[in-house]
Amino acid sequence: MAITASKSNVVKGGIALLVVYAGFSFLGSGKEDIEDAVFQEPVVARADQGSFDISIIESGILNARRSVTLASDLPSNRAKIIFLRQEGATVKPGEVIVKFDPAPFAEDIEKLSAEISDASAALAQAEEELQLTIQQGRASTESMLHNVEVAQLKHKNLTQAELPLRLTKSKNDLQAAKQNYRLAKKKAKSMKELLEQGFTKRREYEQAKAAISESAAELGLAKQQEKLLREMIAPGEIRQSELRLVELKRKVAEQKKVNQHKLALKNTAMIRLDHRYDLLKKSQLSAKALLDKTIIKAPVPGFVVYKTVSVQGEMRKVQVGDSVWQHNGFIVLPDMSEIITDLKVRETDIAQLEVGQTASIRPQAYPNLLLTGRVETIGTLASGKDEEMPRFLVRVAINDVDSRLRPGMTARTRIQTAKLEDVVRVPVEAVFYSGDQAVSFLWKMNKAEAIAIEIGPSDGQFVVVTKGLSGGEKLLLHDPRKVLGGEPAS
């Protein structure tokens, strides 16, 4: 974390050195001369002049940018584990992670296959029955239509040929009977005249009179027959023919309805069987898909991490023999090809940060491994209200990939926020305090000389001296005043 050196954080870093001093005095000029001190190889450092990086240093946890949670897609808790990839194993895409017991799903497929076979046979039989129904309906309808056609021809023959001929004959018979009656009367009259004149016999006259009665009877009968045929028989036969034709047509229409009803029933049965067949096929496909889902493969590169989940009423990691619930993730595959670390930066430092600033990351588990990264996001809401100072979440994207890295590792991250040129810097151990005044001890001619300084930013190891040193001075890394016994003078 970037700091401005203060009394607390500078003195804390001091290094104790066991030396003996003869004595020292404080000068009015602000410098302290410590004379007659006997030093045995004092620890000193030199004030450097050059550039100085201002950085924020925080610890964070390494995490994969993306991680995939694996869960069972099998219904309910039918997913019984028979194989698990070892936790911590590194996997590539397509490698098997988990195997579930396939037996229940193979049995489902076998059962469905038998049902599909039965449904297929039933569907074929229903198709044959449908075709037979269509043929029978067509045959019965065609037979009835033939009867209608015959009846129409008979009706036409009756109305246009047979009855007109019979009516004509009846009229001719009536005319002939009238003619015979007139002739009989005329003959009888003639015979009467001949009888009166004595030219014929009475017997012949009587025969002529009898012929009149006979022809009169025939005339009456002819009139009755003509009238009966014209007024009753012909209309009756026509009406009877019409009714038969209507009845035959009604039967045709009725038969068509019967055929349609039978066909509808067969079609309904066909649709029902076809629907059942389709459902069984879909169920079979689903069962095969479930069988395929008894094997879970790695969708991304990563390594296997078991999650703690509820198994038979207890919270633990899964193992072979356990049954897991559908969609309940139990394995995580962190994709360590892209790594991030989330830092909690103090409120006083957040203004120094910008997206894109470079960072160096050193995992605690591998202190010799130095990674590079950049600031990716800076949080806008503070967290940690219970802490002394609110902190903001800062995400750093790590550029490097190392197979040794694991999620959850602690890493120390240094974010460079600025760079000062041509400044004097000293180790924080070389800065002490006399009251509120920062001082350093120059090492000259085997003597320590206190000098007042003003300090600027610090990176935790070095601090910038803005006034009092020009660079190149040798400075003690311990407080020589402590050799007198007790606390440093103030």
XYZ file of C-alpha atoms in Angstrom:
490
model
C 0.000 0.000 0.000
C 1.314 3.506 -0.748
C 2.046 5.519 2.379
C 3.542 8.789 3.508
C 6.081 7.727 6.075
C 4.880 8.306 9.620
C 6.396 7.742 13.015
C 4.569 4.465 13.545
C 5.387 2.746 10.264
C 9.005 3.862 10.012
C 10.193 3.051 13.514
C 8.440 -0.308 13.282
C 10.825 -1.307 10.478
C 14.015 -0.408 12.358
C 16.853 -2.932 12.818
C 18.442 -3.177 16.266
C 22.236 -3.191 16.421
C 24.166 -3.850 19.635
C 26.776 -1.078 19.876
C 28.232 1.059 22.700
C 28.445 4.895 22.637
C 30.477 7.158 24.909
C 27.886 9.949 24.779
C 26.232 12.600 22.555
C 24.751 16.085 22.758
C 21.950 17.979 20.931
C 23.019 21.030 18.900
C 20.981 24.185 18.528
C 21.177 23.904 14.771
C 18.842 20.904 14.775
C 21.677 18.351 14.270
C 22.781 15.996 17.000
C 26.475 15.085 17.299
C 27.040 11.726 18.834
C 30.717 11.648 19.764
C 33.060 9.207 21.367
C 30.755 6.320 20.306
C 32.474 3.013 19.826
C 30.903 1.073 16.920
C 31.521 -2.494 16.004
C 30.768 -2.655 12.258
C 27.514 -0.648 12.293
C 24.793 -1.509 9.775
C 24.550 1.336 7.308
C 22.794 2.058 4.022
C 23.407 4.694 1.404
C 20.844 7.265 0.350
C 20.176 6.656 -3.353
C 19.221 9.230 -5.943
C 17.166 8.256 -8.974
C 13.642 7.199 -9.916
C 11.117 5.909 -7.399
C 8.032 3.818 -8.090
C 4.973 4.638 -6.008
C 2.982 1.472 -5.491
C 0.047 0.050 -3.594
C 0.673 -3.368 -2.092
C -2.177 -5.623 -1.012
C -2.739 -9.332 -0.563
C -5.462 -11.084 -2.502
C -6.718 -14.494 -3.543
C -6.033 -16.004 -6.963
C -9.106 -17.138 -8.880
C -9.970 -18.316 -12.361
C -11.792 -15.727 -14.425
C -14.137 -18.426 -15.600
C -15.102 -21.640 -13.923
C -17.575 -24.290 -14.986
C -19.753 -26.055 -12.445
C -20.579 -29.635 -13.347
C -23.927 -31.113 -12.343
C -26.070 -34.085 -13.239
C -28.638 -33.621 -16.003
C -30.244 -36.934 -15.082
C -33.739 -36.734 -13.533
C -34.238 -36.695 -9.780
C -31.378 -38.437 -7.974
C -30.938 -41.292 -10.447
C -27.325 -40.255 -11.045
C -25.304 -42.789 -9.065
C -21.571 -42.117 -9.327
C -19.441 -45.084 -10.436
C -16.327 -43.103 -11.442
C -14.818 -39.791 -10.322
C -11.720 -38.085 -11.651
C -9.288 -37.474 -8.816
C -9.618 -34.079 -7.189
C -6.849 -31.738 -8.270
C -6.288 -33.584 -11.557
C -5.602 -31.354 -14.549
C -7.946 -32.076 -17.446
C -8.288 -31.081 -21.070
C -11.554 -30.492 -22.950
C -13.252 -33.797 -23.719
C -11.664 -35.799 -20.910
C -14.036 -37.847 -18.735
C -14.656 -36.350 -15.293
C -17.637 -38.339 -13.974
C -19.445 -41.547 -14.877
C -22.897 -42.421 -13.573
C -24.421 -45.897 -13.497
C -25.911 -46.391 -17.011
C -27.915 -49.555 -16.152
C -31.273 -47.865 -15.298
C -31.205 -45.849 -18.509
C -30.179 -48.835 -20.640
C -33.165 -50.714 -19.167
C -35.419 -47.788 -20.057
C -34.162 -47.897 -23.646
C -34.735 -51.670 -23.878
C -38.265 -51.343 -22.505
C -39.059 -48.479 -24.856
C -37.690 -50.445 -27.819
C -40.136 -53.284 -27.055
C -43.022 -50.828 -26.722
C -42.030 -49.158 -29.988
C -42.057 -52.544 -31.730
C -45.584 -53.254 -30.424
C -46.739 -49.763 -31.350
C -45.309 -50.162 -34.850
C -47.198 -53.445 -35.349
C -50.423 -51.908 -34.053
C -49.918 -48.945 -36.358
C -49.408 -51.219 -39.373
C -52.567 -53.182 -38.531
C -54.525 -49.969 -38.099
C -53.275 -48.805 -41.501
C -54.502 -52.037 -43.123
C -57.886 -51.696 -41.420
C -58.107 -48.103 -42.581
C -57.425 -49.084 -46.199
C -59.960 -51.936 -45.958
C -62.563 -49.553 -44.561
C -61.882 -47.137 -47.410
C -62.272 -49.927 -49.997
C -65.459 -51.299 -48.431
C -66.974 -47.854 -48.181
C -66.088 -47.102 -51.780
C -67.579 -50.422 -52.974
C -70.842 -49.977 -51.076
C -71.197 -46.409 -52.283
C -70.486 -47.371 -55.888
C -73.106 -50.169 -55.704
C -75.712 -47.773 -54.381
C -74.834 -45.160 -56.961
C -75.304 -47.851 -59.617
C -78.788 -48.574 -58.234
C -79.565 -44.864 -58.365
C -78.420 -44.695 -61.966
C -80.595 -47.716 -62.899
C -83.565 -46.161 -61.111
C -83.031 -42.899 -62.962
C -83.005 -44.747 -66.288
C -86.181 -46.646 -65.376
C -87.854 -43.431 -64.300
C -86.873 -41.789 -67.550
C -88.126 -44.789 -69.523
C -91.374 -44.789 -67.557
C -92.096 -41.093 -68.022
C -90.817 -40.680 -71.562
C -91.583 -44.024 -73.236
C -93.654 -46.619 -71.419
C -96.427 -44.446 -70.006
C -96.812 -42.277 -73.118
C -97.187 -45.451 -75.227
C -99.713 -46.929 -72.842
C -101.700 -43.688 -72.733
C -101.667 -43.503 -76.538
C -102.846 -47.111 -76.829
C -105.582 -46.451 -74.271
C -106.764 -43.434 -76.246
C -106.683 -45.449 -79.485
C -108.663 -48.240 -77.841
C -111.223 -45.659 -76.666
C -111.531 -44.210 -80.183
C -111.917 -47.695 -81.632
C -114.637 -48.507 -79.091
C -116.471 -45.302 -79.993
C -116.182 -46.143 -83.660
C -117.497 -49.684 -83.069
C -120.402 -48.278 -81.041
C -121.346 -45.857 -83.807
C -121.108 -48.589 -86.431
C -123.214 -50.943 -84.307
C -125.932 -48.311 -83.912
C -125.819 -47.505 -87.596
C -126.063 -51.204 -88.554
C -128.933 -51.791 -86.157
C -130.813 -48.837 -87.646
C -130.152 -50.140 -91.110
C -131.327 -53.661 -90.133
C -134.487 -52.198 -88.621
C -135.333 -50.449 -91.872
C -134.616 -53.627 -93.803
C -136.752 -55.607 -91.386
C -139.647 -53.196 -91.845
C -139.261 -53.534 -95.592
C -139.023 -57.287 -95.265
C -135.605 -57.556 -96.621
C -134.041 -59.180 -93.538
C -134.968 -61.462 -90.751
C -135.813 -60.406 -87.220
C -133.035 -62.648 -85.900
C -130.477 -60.618 -87.779
C -132.035 -57.419 -86.470
C -131.827 -58.733 -82.898
C -128.215 -59.623 -83.442
C -127.571 -56.050 -84.615
C -129.268 -54.704 -81.492
C -127.164 -57.027 -79.317
C -124.036 -55.739 -81.059
C -125.015 -52.227 -79.943
C -125.132 -53.329 -76.294
C -121.839 -55.167 -76.621
C -120.076 -52.213 -78.258
C -121.582 -49.857 -75.676
C -120.155 -52.013 -72.895
C -116.770 -52.075 -74.601
C -116.923 -48.300 -74.996
C -117.657 -47.825 -71.294
C -114.818 -50.121 -70.365
C -112.432 -48.298 -72.715
C -113.427 -44.967 -71.175
C -112.837 -46.292 -67.659
C -109.470 -47.803 -68.596
C -108.300 -44.613 -70.321
C -109.391 -42.459 -67.394
C -107.891 -44.800 -64.812
C -104.585 -44.940 -66.653
C -104.466 -41.205 -67.215
C -105.605 -40.070 -63.780
C -104.380 -42.750 -61.385
C -102.146 -45.467 -62.749
C -99.692 -43.257 -64.664
C -99.290 -40.613 -61.890
C -99.004 -43.402 -59.307
C -96.288 -45.223 -61.206
C -94.416 -41.944 -61.770
C -94.675 -41.057 -58.089
C -93.567 -44.530 -57.068
C -90.557 -44.272 -59.389
C -89.684 -40.846 -57.992
C -89.934 -42.081 -54.406
C -87.713 -45.049 -55.175
C -85.162 -42.709 -56.724
C -85.303 -40.417 -53.692
C -84.946 -43.391 -51.354
C -81.933 -44.704 -53.242
C -80.289 -41.289 -53.165
C -81.022 -41.035 -49.434
C -79.393 -44.397 -48.886
C -76.342 -43.232 -50.849
C -76.041 -40.127 -48.679
C -76.582 -42.227 -45.570
C -73.951 -44.717 -46.665
C -71.508 -41.902 -47.294
C -72.059 -40.663 -43.736
C -71.570 -44.186 -42.406
C -68.398 -44.491 -44.444
C -67.168 -41.123 -43.197
C -67.914 -42.097 -39.592
C -66.086 -45.403 -39.950
C -63.221 -43.628 -41.670
C -63.099 -40.992 -38.925
C -62.946 -43.715 -36.266
C -60.140 -45.465 -38.095
C -58.304 -42.187 -38.641
C -58.695 -41.318 -34.958
C -57.300 -44.705 -34.020
C -54.464 -44.180 -36.496
C -53.697 -40.723 -35.096
C -53.770 -42.050 -31.541
C -51.452 -44.935 -32.403
C -49.211 -42.678 -34.474
C -49.056 -40.174 -31.609
C -48.177 -42.932 -29.166
C -45.519 -44.201 -31.564
C -44.030 -40.705 -31.864
C -44.082 -40.260 -28.087
C -42.325 -43.575 -27.628
C -39.703 -42.615 -30.227
C -39.160 -39.277 -28.510
C -38.951 -41.030 -25.160
C -36.409 -43.389 -26.658
C -34.360 -40.456 -27.951
C -34.615 -38.814 -24.529
C -33.559 -42.061 -22.866
C -30.584 -42.333 -25.225
C -29.726 -38.709 -24.467
C -29.902 -39.508 -20.746
C -27.667 -42.509 -21.329
C -25.180 -40.187 -23.033
C -25.426 -37.894 -20.009
C -24.199 -40.657 -17.715
C -20.748 -39.507 -18.785
C -19.672 -35.944 -18.016
C -16.667 -34.628 -19.929
C -14.639 -31.518 -19.324
C -16.042 -28.637 -21.419
C -12.996 -26.448 -20.735
C -9.414 -26.986 -19.602
C -8.858 -26.823 -15.889
C -8.463 -29.031 -12.876
C -10.975 -30.883 -10.771
C -12.293 -29.292 -7.588
C -14.954 -31.097 -5.546
C -17.673 -28.927 -4.007
C -19.124 -29.513 -0.581
C -22.762 -30.453 -1.121
C -25.583 -32.139 0.746
C -25.268 -35.918 0.387
C -27.729 -38.077 2.302
C -28.322 -35.354 4.860
C -24.696 -34.383 5.473
C -22.519 -31.684 3.951
C -19.441 -33.227 2.350
C -17.681 -33.852 -0.933
C -19.065 -36.513 -3.239
C -17.517 -39.931 -3.652
C -18.076 -43.066 -5.717
C -21.397 -44.667 -4.787
C -23.186 -41.402 -4.019
C -26.323 -40.359 -5.873
C -26.542 -36.674 -6.743
C -29.581 -34.563 -7.539
C -30.288 -33.051 -10.929
C -28.757 -29.591 -11.538
C -27.028 -29.635 -8.141
C -23.423 -28.741 -8.981
C -20.865 -30.934 -7.244
C -17.642 -30.348 -9.220
C -16.044 -27.107 -10.364
C -13.558 -26.814 -13.222
C -11.682 -23.527 -12.882
C -10.272 -22.427 -16.230
C -6.808 -21.322 -15.161
C -5.927 -20.070 -18.638
C -7.130 -16.673 -17.395
C -6.433 -15.780 -13.770
C -7.543 -12.813 -11.695
C -6.964 -11.634 -8.166
C -9.382 -9.469 -6.220
C -7.876 -6.966 -3.795
C -9.482 -4.902 -1.062
C -7.821 -1.486 -1.309
C -8.073 1.126 1.421
C -10.180 4.201 0.866
C -7.097 6.448 1.195
C -5.389 4.657 -1.718
C -8.278 4.244 -4.138
C -7.819 7.684 -5.747
C -4.356 6.632 -6.966
C -5.704 3.716 -8.986
C -6.686 3.709 -12.642
C -7.819 0.938 -14.939
C -4.876 -0.331 -16.984
C -2.148 0.296 -14.389
C 0.513 -2.406 -14.320
C 0.863 -4.792 -11.414
C 3.261 -7.478 -10.232
C 1.950 -10.485 -8.379
C 3.951 -12.887 -6.223
C 2.129 -16.036 -5.014
C 2.834 -16.818 -1.395
C 3.273 -20.511 -2.219
C 5.956 -19.702 -4.825
C 7.902 -16.653 -3.597
C 10.340 -16.886 -6.517
C 7.512 -16.710 -9.067
C 6.742 -13.161 -10.214
C 3.685 -12.591 -12.388
C 2.571 -9.498 -14.277
C -0.899 -8.070 -14.597
C -3.003 -4.963 -14.961
C -5.847 -3.284 -13.114
C -9.075 -4.384 -14.777
C -11.870 -2.954 -12.627
C -12.161 -0.644 -9.641
C -15.156 -1.052 -7.359
C -17.549 1.828 -6.812
C -19.035 0.684 -3.493
C -17.052 0.380 -0.292
C -17.124 -2.794 1.760
C -15.829 -3.825 5.148
C -17.755 -1.300 7.244
C -16.724 -3.177 10.374
C -13.031 -2.574 9.618
C -11.078 0.517 10.657
C -11.205 1.924 7.135
C -13.634 1.170 4.272
C -12.123 -0.761 1.385
C -12.924 -1.028 -2.315
C -12.758 -4.148 -4.452
C -10.103 -3.921 -7.182
C -9.696 -6.684 -9.753
C -6.311 -7.358 -11.328
C -6.076 -9.513 -14.461
C -2.921 -11.638 -14.501
C -1.094 -11.884 -17.810
C 0.957 -14.989 -17.103
C -0.160 -18.604 -16.860
C 1.639 -21.123 -14.672
C 0.473 -24.708 -14.188
C 1.379 -24.548 -10.499
C -1.220 -21.893 -9.728
C -4.448 -22.915 -8.034
C -7.630 -21.022 -7.127
C -7.605 -19.810 -3.553
C -3.847 -19.231 -3.375
C -2.796 -16.085 -1.538
C -0.697 -13.644 -3.557
C 0.845 -10.278 -2.797
C 0.097 -7.717 -5.481
C 2.001 -4.512 -6.131
C 0.262 -1.922 -8.312
C 2.469 0.867 -9.624
C 0.467 4.080 -9.379
C 3.153 6.664 -10.192
C 6.896 7.117 -10.824
C 9.020 9.934 -9.419
C 12.219 10.926 -11.227
C 15.466 12.217 -9.670
C 14.511 11.830 -6.003
C 16.417 10.679 -2.927
C 15.226 7.487 -1.294
C 16.361 5.666 1.835
C 15.327 2.428 3.533
C 12.456 2.915 5.945
C 14.774 1.491 8.629
C 16.954 4.624 8.255
C 14.172 7.008 9.336
C 13.547 7.722 13.035
C 11.713 10.369 15.033
C 12.545 12.937 17.612
C 9.084 13.944 18.689
C 7.235 14.697 15.453
C 10.459 15.420 13.576
C 11.755 12.761 11.202
C 15.518 12.251 11.500
C 18.237 10.084 10.017
C 21.690 9.363 11.451
C 24.624 10.099 9.169
C 27.646 7.902 9.607
C 30.781 10.047 9.275
C 34.275 9.366 10.522
C 32.986 6.571 12.747
C 30.521 8.950 14.338
C 26.732 9.241 14.125
C 25.244 12.602 13.337
C 21.491 13.224 13.534
C 19.975 15.242 10.701
C 16.383 16.487 10.383
C 14.656 15.341 7.194
C 11.307 15.637 5.461
C 9.853 12.533 3.882
C 7.413 11.789 1.087
C 5.843 8.629 -0.355
C 6.912 5.155 0.689
C 6.463 1.727 -0.889
C 6.882 -0.086 2.411
C 10.585 -0.765 1.859
C 11.923 2.640 0.872
C 10.803 6.183 1.569
C 11.403 9.348 -0.456
C 13.363 12.089 1.367
C 12.248 15.463 0.037
C 14.535 17.582 2.214
C 17.679 17.051 4.319
C 19.577 14.570 2.119
C 21.088 14.991 -1.327
C 22.003 11.388 -2.041
C 25.098 9.327 -1.435
C 25.075 9.730 2.382
C 25.714 6.758 4.631
C 22.902 6.268 7.128
C 22.596 4.104 10.199
C 19.844 1.508 10.123
C 19.409 1.654 13.899
C 18.768 4.347 16.458
C 22.088 5.048 18.225
C 20.249 6.748 21.098
C 18.980 3.396 22.329
C 22.440 2.365 23.531
C 22.113 4.756 26.450
C 19.410 2.544 27.881
C 15.698 3.206 27.664
C 13.739 4.897 24.894
C 15.272 7.219 22.264
C 15.515 10.849 23.313
C 12.766 13.094 22.003
